[in-house]
Coordinates of C-alpha atoms in Angstrom, one line a residue:
Chain A
M1 CA 0.0 0.0 0.0
T2 CA 2.8 2.4 1.0
L3 CA 4.6 1.6 -2.2
T4 CA 1.5 2.4 -4.2
I5 CA 1.2 5.8 -2.5
I6 CA 4.8 6.6 -3.2
L7 CA 4.4 5.6 -6.9
Q8 CA 1.2 7.8 -7.1
L9 CA 3.1 10.8 -5.7
Y10 CA 5.9 10.2 -8.3
V11 CA 3.3 10.2 -11.0
F12 CA 1.7 13.4 -9.7
I13 CA 4.9 15.3 -9.4
L14 CA 6.2 14.2 -12.8
A15 CA 2.9 14.9 -14.5
G16 CA 3.0 18.4 -12.9
F17 CA 6.5 19.0 -14.3
V18 CA 5.4 17.8 -17.8
G19 CA 2.4 20.0 -17.6
F20 CA 4.4 23.0 -16.5
S21 CA 7.1 22.6 -19.1
I22 CA 4.6 22.1 -22.0
L23 CA 2.1 24.7 -21.0
T24 CA 4.6 27.5 -20.5
R25 CA 5.4 27.1 -24.2
V26 CA 1.8 27.6 -25.3
P27 CA 1.7 31.0 -27.0
P28 CA -0.5 33.8 -25.6
L29 CA -2.5 33.5 -28.8
L30 CA -4.0 30.2 -27.6
H31 CA -4.4 30.9 -23.9
T32 CA -8.2 30.8 -24.0
P33 CA -8.3 27.5 -25.8
L34 CA -5.6 26.2 -23.4
M35 CA -7.9 27.0 -20.4
S36 CA -10.9 25.3 -22.0
A37 CA -8.7 22.3 -23.0
T38 CA -7.3 21.7 -19.5
N39 CA -10.9 22.2 -18.2
A40 CA -12.2 19.5 -20.6
I41 CA -9.3 17.1 -19.7
S42 CA -9.9 17.5 -16.0
A43 CA -13.4 16.1 -16.6
I44 CA -11.6 12.8 -16.5
S45 CA -13.2 12.6 -13.0
I46 CA -16.0 11.0 -15.0
V47 CA -14.1 7.8 -14.6
G48 CA -14.6 7.9 -10.8
A49 CA -18.3 9.0 -11.3
L50 CA -19.0 6.0 -13.6
V51 CA -17.8 3.5 -11.0
V52 CA -19.8 5.1 -8.2
A53 CA -23.0 5.2 -10.4
G54 CA -22.6 1.6 -11.4
S55 CA -21.6 -0.1 -8.2
R56 CA -25.0 -0.4 -6.5
H57 CA -23.6 0.2 -3.0
S58 CA -26.8 2.0 -1.8
T59 CA -29.5 4.1 -3.4
L60 CA -28.0 7.3 -2.1
T61 CA -24.6 6.6 -3.7
S62 CA -26.2 5.5 -6.9
I63 CA -28.1 8.9 -7.1
L64 CA -24.9 10.8 -6.2
G65 CA -23.1 8.8 -8.9
F66 CA -25.8 9.6 -11.4
V67 CA -25.6 13.4 -10.7
A68 CA -21.8 13.1 -10.8
V69 CA -21.9 11.3 -14.2
T70 CA -24.3 14.0 -15.5
C71 CA -22.1 16.9 -14.4
A72 CA -18.9 15.3 -15.6
T73 CA -20.5 14.5 -19.0
I74 CA -21.5 18.2 -19.3
N75 CA -17.9 19.1 -18.6
V76 CA -16.6 16.6 -21.2
V77 CA -19.0 17.5 -24.0
G78 CA -19.1 21.2 -23.4
G79 CA -15.4 21.5 -22.8
F80 CA -14.1 19.6 -25.8
G81 CA -16.9 21.1 -27.9
I82 CA -16.0 24.7 -27.3
T83 CA -12.3 24.0 -27.5
D84 CA -12.7 22.5 -31.0
R85 CA -14.9 25.4 -32.1
M86 CA -12.3 27.9 -31.1
L87 CA -9.3 26.1 -32.6
H88 CA -11.3 25.7 -35.8
M89 CA -11.3 29.5 -36.2
F90 CA -7.6 30.0 -36.0
K91 CA -6.5 30.2 -39.6
R92 CA -3.2 31.3 -41.2
A93 CA -3.4 34.0 -43.9
D94 CA -3.3 32.3 -47.4
T95 CA 0.0 32.2 -49.2
K96 CA -0.3 35.8 -50.3
T97 CA 1.3 37.1 -47.0
A98 CA 4.8 36.5 -48.3
G99 CA 4.2 38.8 -51.3
D100 CA 2.6 41.5 -49.3
A101 CA 5.7 43.5 -48.6
P102 CA 6.1 46.4 -51.1
Chain B
M1 CA -7.4 -0.5 -10.3
T2 CA -3.9 -0.1 -8.9
L3 CA -1.1 -2.7 -9.1
S4 CA -2.2 -4.4 -6.0
T5 CA -5.8 -4.8 -7.1
L6 CA -4.4 -6.0 -10.4
I7 CA -2.6 -8.8 -8.6
D8 CA -5.7 -9.5 -6.5
A9 CA -7.8 -9.8 -9.6
A10 CA -5.4 -12.2 -11.1
G11 CA -5.4 -14.3 -7.9
S12 CA -9.1 -14.4 -7.1
A13 CA -11.3 -13.9 -10.1
G14 CA -9.2 -15.6 -12.7
A15 CA -8.0 -14.8 -16.2
G16 CA -11.2 -13.1 -17.4
A17 CA -11.1 -10.5 -14.8
L18 CA -7.4 -10.0 -15.3
A19 CA -7.9 -9.4 -19.0
R20 CA -10.5 -6.8 -18.3
T21 CA -8.4 -5.0 -15.8
L22 CA -5.5 -5.0 -18.2
L23 CA -7.8 -3.5 -20.9
T24 CA -9.1 -0.8 -18.5
Q25 CA -5.5 0.1 -17.5
G26 CA -4.5 0.1 -21.1
S27 CA -7.2 2.6 -22.0
Y28 CA -6.2 4.8 -19.1
F29 CA -2.6 4.7 -20.2
A30 CA -3.5 5.6 -23.8
A31 CA -5.8 8.4 -22.5
A32 CA -2.9 9.9 -20.5
V33 CA -0.6 9.9 -23.5
F34 CA -3.3 11.5 -25.7
F35 CA -3.9 14.2 -23.1
I36 CA -0.3 15.1 -22.9
L37 CA 0.1 15.1 -26.7
G38 CA -3.1 17.1 -27.0
L39 CA -1.8 19.8 -24.7
K40 CA 1.6 19.8 -26.5
S41 CA -0.2 20.4 -29.8
L42 CA -1.5 23.7 -28.4
T43 CA 2.0 25.1 -28.7
K44 CA 1.4 25.4 -32.4
P45 CA -1.8 26.8 -33.8
D46 CA -1.6 24.6 -36.9
S47 CA -1.6 21.3 -35.0
A48 CA -3.8 22.4 -32.1
R49 CA -7.2 21.3 -33.4
R50 CA -6.1 17.8 -34.4
G51 CA -4.3 17.3 -31.1
M52 CA -7.3 18.2 -29.1
Q53 CA -9.5 15.9 -31.1
Q54 CA -7.1 13.1 -30.2
A55 CA -7.4 14.1 -26.6
A56 CA -11.2 13.9 -26.9
A57 CA -10.7 10.4 -28.4
G58 CA -8.5 9.6 -25.4
M59 CA -11.3 10.6 -23.1
L60 CA -13.8 8.4 -24.9
L61 CA -11.3 5.5 -24.6
A62 CA -11.0 6.0 -20.9
I63 CA -14.8 6.1 -20.5
V64 CA -15.3 2.9 -22.5
G65 CA -12.4 1.3 -20.6
T66 CA -14.1 2.1 -17.3
L67 CA -17.4 0.7 -18.3
I68 CA -15.9 -2.8 -18.3
V69 CA -14.4 -2.7 -14.8
N70 CA -15.5 -5.4 -12.3
E71 CA -17.0 -3.0 -9.8
I72 CA -19.7 -1.9 -12.2
V73 CA -22.7 -4.1 -11.8
E74 CA -25.6 -2.0 -13.2
Y75 CA -25.8 0.5 -16.1
Q76 CA -29.1 2.3 -15.8
W77 CA -27.8 5.2 -13.7
I78 CA -24.7 5.5 -16.0
I79 CA -26.7 5.6 -19.2
A80 CA -29.1 8.2 -17.7
G81 CA -26.3 10.4 -16.6
L82 CA -24.4 10.2 -19.9
A83 CA -27.6 11.0 -21.8
V84 CA -28.7 14.0 -19.6
G85 CA -25.1 15.3 -19.5
S86 CA -24.7 15.2 -23.2
L87 CA -28.1 16.9 -23.8
I88 CA -27.0 19.8 -21.5
G89 CA -23.3 19.8 -22.6
Y90 CA -23.9 19.9 -26.3
P91 CA -25.4 23.4 -26.5
L92 CA -22.8 24.6 -24.0
G93 CA -20.1 23.5 -26.4
T94 CA -21.7 24.5 -29.7
K95 CA -24.1 27.4 -29.1
V96 CA -22.4 29.7 -26.6
P97 CA -21.2 32.9 -28.4
M98 CA -17.4 33.6 -28.3
T99 CA -17.9 36.7 -26.2
A100 CA -19.3 34.5 -23.5
V101 CA -16.4 32.0 -23.4
P102 CA -15.2 33.1 -20.0
Q103 CA -18.6 32.4 -18.5
Q104 CA -18.8 29.1 -20.3
I105 CA -15.5 28.0 -18.8
A106 CA -16.6 29.1 -15.3
V107 CA -19.7 27.0 -15.6
S108 CA -17.7 24.0 -16.9
H109 CA -15.4 24.2 -13.9
M110 CA -18.5 24.2 -11.7
F111 CA -19.8 21.0 -13.2
G112 CA -16.4 19.3 -13.3
A113 CA -15.7 20.2 -9.6
L114 CA -19.3 19.2 -8.6
A115 CA -18.6 15.7 -10.1
A116 CA -15.4 15.4 -8.2
S117 CA -17.0 16.5 -4.9
L118 CA -19.9 14.1 -5.3
V119 CA -17.6 11.2 -6.1
G120 CA -15.7 12.1 -2.9
I121 CA -18.8 12.2 -0.8
A122 CA -20.2 9.0 -2.2
E123 CA -16.8 7.3 -1.7
Y124 CA -16.8 8.5 2.0
L125 CA -20.4 7.2 2.5
H126 CA -19.7 3.8 0.9
R127 CA -16.4 3.2 2.7
T128 CA -17.5 4.2 6.2
A129 CA -20.8 2.2 5.8
P130 CA -21.2 -0.8 8.2
D131 CA -20.5 -4.1 6.6
A132 CA -22.7 -7.3 7.0
T133 CA -21.5 -7.8 10.5
G134 CA -22.3 -4.2 11.5
V135 CA -18.7 -3.0 11.8
A136 CA -18.2 0.4 10.2
G137 CA -15.5 0.6 7.5
V138 CA -12.2 2.3 8.2
I139 CA -10.6 4.5 5.6
P140 CA -6.8 4.4 5.7
R141 CA -5.3 7.8 6.7
F142 CA -3.6 8.6 3.4
E143 CA -6.8 7.9 1.4
M144 CA -8.9 9.9 3.9
G145 CA -6.5 12.8 3.4
A146 CA -6.9 12.6 -0.3
L147 CA -10.7 12.3 -0.1
G148 CA -10.8 15.3 2.2
F149 CA -8.7 17.4 -0.2
E150 CA -10.9 16.3 -3.0
V151 CA -14.1 17.4 -1.3
L152 CA -12.5 20.6 0.1
F153 CA -11.1 21.8 -3.3
G154 CA -14.1 20.5 -5.2
S155 CA -16.8 22.2 -3.2
L156 CA -14.8 25.4 -3.0
T157 CA -14.5 25.4 -6.8
V158 CA -18.2 24.6 -7.3
T159 CA -19.5 27.7 -5.5
G160 CA -16.5 29.9 -6.4
S161 CA -17.0 29.1 -10.1
F162 CA -20.7 29.8 -9.8
M163 CA -20.0 33.2 -8.3
A164 CA -17.4 34.0 -11.1
F165 CA -20.1 32.9 -13.6
G166 CA -22.6 35.2 -12.0
K167 CA -20.3 38.2 -12.0
L168 CA -19.2 37.6 -15.6
Q169 CA -22.8 37.1 -16.7
E170 CA -23.7 40.1 -14.6
F171 CA -26.6 38.7 -12.6
I172 CA -24.4 39.1 -9.5
P173 CA -23.1 42.7 -9.0
G174 CA -19.6 43.0 -10.5
R175 CA -18.4 45.4 -7.9
P176 CA -16.6 44.0 -4.9
L177 CA -19.1 43.1 -2.1
T178 CA -17.5 43.5 1.2
Y179 CA -18.3 43.8 4.9
P180 CA -16.0 44.7 7.8
G181 CA -13.9 41.8 9.1
Q182 CA -14.4 39.8 5.9
N183 CA -10.8 38.9 5.6
A184 CA -10.6 37.6 9.2
V185 CA -13.8 35.5 8.6
N186 CA -12.4 34.0 5.5
I187 CA -9.1 33.1 7.1
A188 CA -10.8 31.6 10.1
A189 CA -13.1 29.5 7.9
L190 CA -10.1 28.3 5.9
A191 CA -8.2 27.4 9.0
G192 CA -11.3 25.7 10.3
T193 CA -11.7 23.5 7.2
A194 CA -7.9 22.6 7.3
G195 CA -8.3 21.7 11.0
L196 CA -11.3 19.5 10.3
L197 CA -9.3 17.8 7.5
V198 CA -6.5 17.0 9.8
Y199 CA -8.9 15.7 12.4
L200 CA -10.5 13.4 9.8
V201 CA -7.1 12.0 8.9
F202 CA -6.7 10.8 12.5
D203 CA -10.3 9.8 13.0
P204 CA -11.9 9.0 9.6
S205 CA -15.1 7.8 11.3
A206 CA -16.0 11.3 12.5
A207 CA -18.8 11.9 10.1
W208 CA -19.8 15.2 11.7
A209 CA -16.3 16.5 10.8
F210 CA -16.6 15.4 7.3
W211 CA -20.0 17.1 6.7
T212 CA -19.0 20.3 8.5
M213 CA -15.9 20.5 6.4
S214 CA -17.9 20.0 3.2
A215 CA -20.4 22.6 4.1
L216 CA -17.7 25.1 5.2
S217 CA -15.9 24.5 1.9
F218 CA -19.0 25.4 -0.1
A219 CA -19.4 28.6 1.9
I220 CA -15.8 29.6 1.5
G221 CA -16.1 29.4 -2.3
I222 CA -18.8 32.0 -2.1
S223 CA -17.2 34.3 0.4
L224 CA -13.8 34.2 -1.4
V225 CA -15.1 35.3 -4.7
L226 CA -17.8 37.8 -3.6
P227 CA -15.4 40.6 -2.7
I228 CA -13.4 40.3 -5.9
G229 CA -14.3 42.8 -8.6
G230 CA -15.7 41.7 -12.0
A231 CA -12.6 42.9 -13.9
D232 CA -10.5 40.5 -11.8
M233 CA -12.6 37.5 -12.7
P234 CA -10.0 36.3 -15.3
V235 CA -7.5 35.6 -12.5
V236 CA -10.2 34.0 -10.4
V237 CA -11.3 31.7 -13.3
S238 CA -7.6 30.7 -13.9
L239 CA -7.2 30.0 -10.2
L240 CA -10.3 27.9 -10.0
N241 CA -9.0 26.1 -13.1
S242 CA -6.0 25.1 -11.0
Y243 CA -8.2 24.1 -8.0
A244 CA -10.5 21.9 -10.2
G245 CA -7.3 20.2 -11.4
L246 CA -6.1 19.6 -7.8
A247 CA -9.6 18.2 -6.9
A248 CA -9.4 15.8 -9.8
A249 CA -5.8 14.7 -8.8
A250 CA -7.0 14.2 -5.2
T251 CA -9.8 12.0 -6.5
G252 CA -7.1 10.0 -8.3
F253 CA -5.2 9.5 -5.0
A254 CA -8.4 8.6 -3.1
I255 CA -9.6 5.9 -5.5
G256 CA -6.1 4.9 -6.7
N257 CA -6.5 5.9 -10.3
T258 CA -3.4 7.1 -12.2
V259 CA -5.1 8.8 -15.2
L260 CA -6.9 11.1 -12.8
I261 CA -3.7 12.0 -11.0
I262 CA -2.0 12.8 -14.4
A263 CA -4.9 14.9 -15.8
G264 CA -5.4 16.7 -12.5
A265 CA -1.7 17.6 -12.3
L266 CA -1.7 18.9 -15.9
E267 CA -4.7 21.1 -15.2
G268 CA -3.4 22.2 -11.9
A269 CA -0.2 23.4 -13.6
G270 CA -2.0 25.1 -16.4
G271 CA -4.3 27.1 -14.2
F272 CA -1.5 28.2 -12.0
I273 CA 0.6 29.4 -15.0
L274 CA -2.4 31.4 -16.4
S275 CA -3.2 33.0 -13.1
I276 CA 0.4 34.2 -12.7
I277 CA 0.4 35.6 -16.3
M278 CA -2.9 37.4 -15.8
S279 CA -1.9 38.9 -12.4
K280 CA 1.4 40.2 -14.0
A281 CA -0.4 41.7 -17.0
M282 CA -2.8 43.5 -14.7
N283 CA 0.0 44.8 -12.5
R284 CA -1.4 43.1 -9.4
S285 CA 0.2 40.6 -7.2
F286 CA -1.7 37.4 -6.7
G287 CA -2.5 38.2 -3.1
N288 CA -3.7 41.7 -4.1
V289 CA -6.3 40.2 -6.5
I290 CA -7.6 37.8 -3.9
F291 CA -7.6 40.1 -0.9
G292 CA -7.3 43.4 -2.8
A293 CA -10.9 44.5 -2.2
F294 CA -10.1 44.9 1.5
G295 CA -7.3 47.4 1.1
T296 CA -8.0 51.1 0.8
P297 CA -8.1 52.1 -2.9
P298 CA -4.8 53.6 -4.0
E299 CA -4.6 57.4 -3.6
S300 CA -4.8 58.6 -7.2
S301 CA -2.3 61.3 -7.6
A302 CA -2.3 61.0 -11.4
R303 CA -1.3 64.2 -13.1
S304 CA -4.1 66.6 -13.8
T305 CA -5.1 67.0 -17.4
A306 CA -6.7 70.3 -16.8
G307 CA -5.7 72.9 -19.4
L308 CA -4.8 70.2 -22.0
S309 CA -7.0 69.7 -25.0
V310 CA -7.8 66.8 -27.2
K311 CA -7.8 67.0 -31.0
S312 CA -10.8 65.5 -32.6
I313 CA -10.7 64.2 -36.2
S314 CA -13.3 63.5 -38.8
A315 CA -13.8 60.1 -40.4
E316 CA -12.7 61.5 -43.7
D317 CA -9.3 62.7 -42.5
A318 CA -8.7 59.6 -40.4
A319 CA -9.4 57.5 -43.6
I320 CA -6.8 59.5 -45.5
Q321 CA -4.2 58.8 -42.8
L322 CA -5.1 55.1 -42.8
G323 CA -5.4 54.7 -46.5
Y324 CA -1.9 56.1 -47.3
A325 CA -0.1 54.5 -44.3
S326 CA 2.5 51.9 -45.1
K327 CA 2.2 50.3 -41.6
V328 CA -0.8 50.3 -39.3
I329 CA -1.0 48.6 -35.9
V330 CA -4.5 48.0 -34.6
I331 CA -5.0 47.9 -30.8
P332 CA -8.3 46.2 -30.0
G333 CA -9.9 46.4 -26.6
Y334 CA -13.0 44.9 -25.1
G335 CA -15.0 47.9 -26.2
M336 CA -14.5 46.7 -29.8
A337 CA -15.9 43.3 -28.9
V338 CA -18.9 44.8 -27.0
A339 CA -19.7 46.9 -30.1
Q340 CA -19.4 43.6 -32.2
A341 CA -17.1 45.6 -34.5
Q342 CA -14.5 42.8 -35.2
H343 CA -15.8 42.1 -38.7
T344 CA -15.7 45.8 -39.7
V345 CA -12.2 46.0 -38.3
R346 CA -11.1 43.1 -40.6
E347 CA -12.9 44.8 -43.6
L348 CA -11.0 48.0 -42.9
A349 CA -7.7 46.1 -42.5
E350 CA -8.2 44.3 -45.9
L351 CA -8.9 47.6 -47.6
I352 CA -5.7 49.1 -46.2
E353 CA -3.8 46.0 -47.3
K354 CA -5.2 46.4 -50.8
K355 CA -3.8 49.9 -50.9
G356 CA -0.4 48.5 -50.1
G357 CA -0.3 49.1 -46.4
E358 CA 0.7 46.5 -43.8
V359 CA -1.7 45.8 -40.9
K360 CA -0.8 44.1 -37.7
Y361 CA -2.8 43.6 -34.5
A362 CA -1.3 44.2 -31.1
I363 CA -2.9 42.1 -28.4
H364 CA -2.4 43.1 -24.7
P365 CA -2.6 40.1 -22.3
V366 CA -5.7 41.5 -20.6
A367 CA -7.5 42.6 -23.8
G368 CA -10.9 40.8 -23.6
R369 CA -12.1 39.1 -20.5
M370 CA -9.7 36.3 -20.1
P371 CA -6.1 35.5 -21.3
G372 CA -6.2 35.1 -25.1
H373 CA -9.9 36.1 -25.4
M374 CA -9.3 38.8 -27.9
N375 CA -7.4 36.5 -30.2
V376 CA -10.4 34.2 -30.3
L377 CA -12.8 37.1 -31.1
L378 CA -10.6 38.3 -33.9
A379 CA -10.0 34.7 -35.2
E380 CA -13.8 34.3 -35.3
S381 CA -14.1 37.3 -37.6
N382 CA -11.5 35.6 -40.0
V383 CA -8.5 37.7 -39.1
P384 CA -5.6 35.3 -39.9
Y385 CA -3.7 34.4 -36.7
D386 CA -0.3 35.2 -38.1
K387 CA -1.3 38.9 -38.0
L388 CA -2.1 38.8 -34.2
F389 CA 0.9 39.7 -32.1
D390 CA 1.3 39.6 -28.4
M391 CA 2.7 42.5 -26.5
D392 CA 6.4 41.4 -26.3
E393 CA 6.5 40.6 -30.0
I394 CA 5.2 43.9 -31.3
N395 CA 6.2 46.5 -28.8
D396 CA 9.4 47.4 -30.6
E397 CA 7.5 47.8 -33.9
F398 CA 5.4 50.8 -32.9
A399 CA 8.2 53.2 -33.6
T400 CA 8.0 52.3 -37.3
A401 CA 4.2 52.4 -37.5
D402 CA 2.6 55.3 -39.3
V403 CA -0.7 54.9 -37.5
A404 CA -1.6 53.2 -34.2
L405 CA -5.3 52.6 -34.4
V406 CA -6.7 52.2 -30.8
I407 CA -10.2 50.7 -30.8
G408 CA -12.0 50.6 -27.5
A409 CA -8.8 50.2 -25.5
N410 CA -7.8 52.6 -22.8
D411 CA -5.6 51.7 -19.8
V412 CA -3.4 49.3 -21.8
V413 CA -2.1 52.2 -23.9
N414 CA -1.7 54.8 -21.1
P415 CA 1.9 55.9 -21.0
A416 CA 1.4 56.9 -17.3
A417 CA 2.1 53.3 -16.5
K418 CA 5.7 53.8 -17.6
H419 CA 6.6 57.1 -15.9
D420 CA 4.0 58.4 -13.5
K421 CA 4.8 56.8 -10.1
G422 CA 1.6 58.3 -8.6
S423 CA -0.6 56.5 -11.1
P424 CA -2.5 53.5 -9.9
I425 CA -1.5 51.6 -13.0
Y426 CA 2.2 52.5 -12.6
G427 CA 4.4 49.5 -13.6
M428 CA 1.7 47.7 -15.6
P429 CA 3.1 46.5 -18.9
I430 CA 1.5 48.5 -21.7
L431 CA 1.5 48.6 -25.5
N432 CA 3.8 51.4 -26.8
A433 CA 1.2 53.1 -28.9
D434 CA 2.6 56.5 -27.8
V435 CA 5.8 56.1 -29.9
A436 CA 4.0 55.5 -33.2
K437 CA 4.2 58.4 -35.7
S438 CA 0.5 59.1 -35.3
I439 CA -2.3 57.7 -33.2
I440 CA -6.0 57.5 -33.9
V441 CA -8.3 56.7 -31.0
L442 CA -11.8 55.4 -31.6
K443 CA -13.8 56.2 -28.5
R444 CA -17.3 56.8 -27.4
G445 CA -16.6 59.9 -25.3
M446 CA -14.0 61.2 -22.9
A447 CA -14.9 58.8 -20.0
A448 CA -12.0 57.5 -18.1
G449 CA -11.0 53.8 -18.5
F450 CA -11.8 51.0 -16.2
A451 CA -9.1 52.0 -13.7
G452 CA -10.9 55.4 -13.5
I453 CA -7.9 57.4 -14.5
E454 CA -7.2 59.9 -17.2
N455 CA -5.2 58.7 -20.2
E456 CA -2.5 61.1 -21.2
L457 CA -2.2 59.4 -24.6
F458 CA -5.4 61.2 -25.6
Y459 CA -3.8 64.6 -25.0
D460 CA -0.7 63.8 -26.9
P461 CA -0.2 66.2 -29.9
K462 CA 0.3 63.2 -32.2
T463 CA -3.1 61.8 -31.2
S464 CA -6.4 62.4 -32.9
M465 CA -9.7 61.3 -31.4
L466 CA -12.5 59.9 -33.6
F467 CA -15.5 60.1 -31.3
G468 CA -18.6 57.8 -31.7
D469 CA -19.7 54.3 -31.4
A470 CA -16.9 52.0 -32.5
K471 CA -18.9 50.1 -35.1
T472 CA -20.4 53.3 -36.6
S473 CA -17.0 55.0 -36.8
L474 CA -15.4 51.9 -38.4
T475 CA -18.2 51.6 -41.0
K476 CA -17.7 55.2 -41.9
L477 CA -13.9 54.6 -42.2
V478 CA -14.5 51.6 -44.4
A479 CA -16.7 53.7 -46.7
E480 CA -14.2 56.6 -46.8
V481 CA -11.1 54.4 -47.5
K482 CA -13.0 52.7 -50.3
Q483 CA -13.4 56.1 -52.0
L484 CA -9.7 57.0 -51.8

């Protein structure tokens, strides 16, 4: 058990470092999509919600699980949806840019 | 779901269960990889969309992988939740206008954090419930700590995000709502929840402590955000982004799920970086934003502008300047977005380009209502992203610009930030519009900016003011430039 905890802490710290070093390189241009993207990804707590909703421990936990699955699904669908919509709009100028300078 | 349960599964339930556990773990592993690659793709606008679609596929994979775990014995609640959630989430993802993205993200945080808190609460109920022999379950200390953190951060983020949403949507007053002693109350409440959490770690069976801590956390979310002004909401949303991530990571520790830990850590880091960037761009320290409403407002000793006069300009003359300029830098502010003038700006820029001029956009980090918001609004009106430049990239170019066209921006171009030590915005990084050869400011009237201070740029001899609604003025400019 203790070994598992230590491994989990390793994963947490290393993932934090990976996140920090990748995300500091995201240009300011994409900071809004970045926020909605990390928001969508954190909806991964749906995985925990699914287990609670499907385990039949008690009626109360099942209902809590149902609400949790609903909320997490809203987060997944809404988060990835709006991120995709925003990123779709970022377009480069067509090739003429190079010839623009007088 | 951890290594130990994996081995248990192999020992007790046989090969079928082991295969399923391996499949689930494989899906989680793939999801984690897709998430990291997806975020990495955001470093380049060209690859970003594809990368995030892969991240979404990773999420789907993790969901499917979870549906086959051994603990799940019934599916009706799951199916209902997925269906209702999709029905509500779909319009949130596809229908919300781009100007409302900050609110949308605040609401998304709220739902995500609520899911995490409820999982934590359900987990606590289940694991402390008496078993068949009537003996209550005991949660190991470390897992109790993680569960507590999950509920604490989760609940705080739920109500905090709701308040941020309310302030951005303006159904809750945007001004700071304060009462005497608020700071002390908040700190006492925070210390109280922390104390209860520690107590729970030593005595996980103390249900009263668990429920008091949960309730207190919900209340703290409200009272922390209430005194923060509407204009500071971007920092709050970024900070809540970080908290939502920490709540997800704590869930991962509590139920022993690695993909949750990874995704939570990623979001925690992302939110933290963005809050620091936003605070810096607004010339505020982190603590000042969070507790700023309690301090006395800074004595404004900004220079008086009495006796100075502004030069106003007609659309015709402004059009001549713009039409024959060889380099124009546009500085858009939120006023432009409010007037829905983005499309007209792009039209004007295209006309100038047709006449041989070069047009670039200078984006201040706090233009719009969250970091990067202005870029999204301009991209929506088909401005190519390679013409959008952030402050550090473009500030040296103003000296060579014939015209700096300021549309609905104010404090971010106020030179007082550079030299007037008495000004409340002293030290804030600004766009160097004042060094351009000439400056045209589109403005409704002479009202002061958000910070409530006079802008000396408007009184600069090189500056001409084109008064009127941004959209009307721009439409006139487009018509005039066409005739040149």
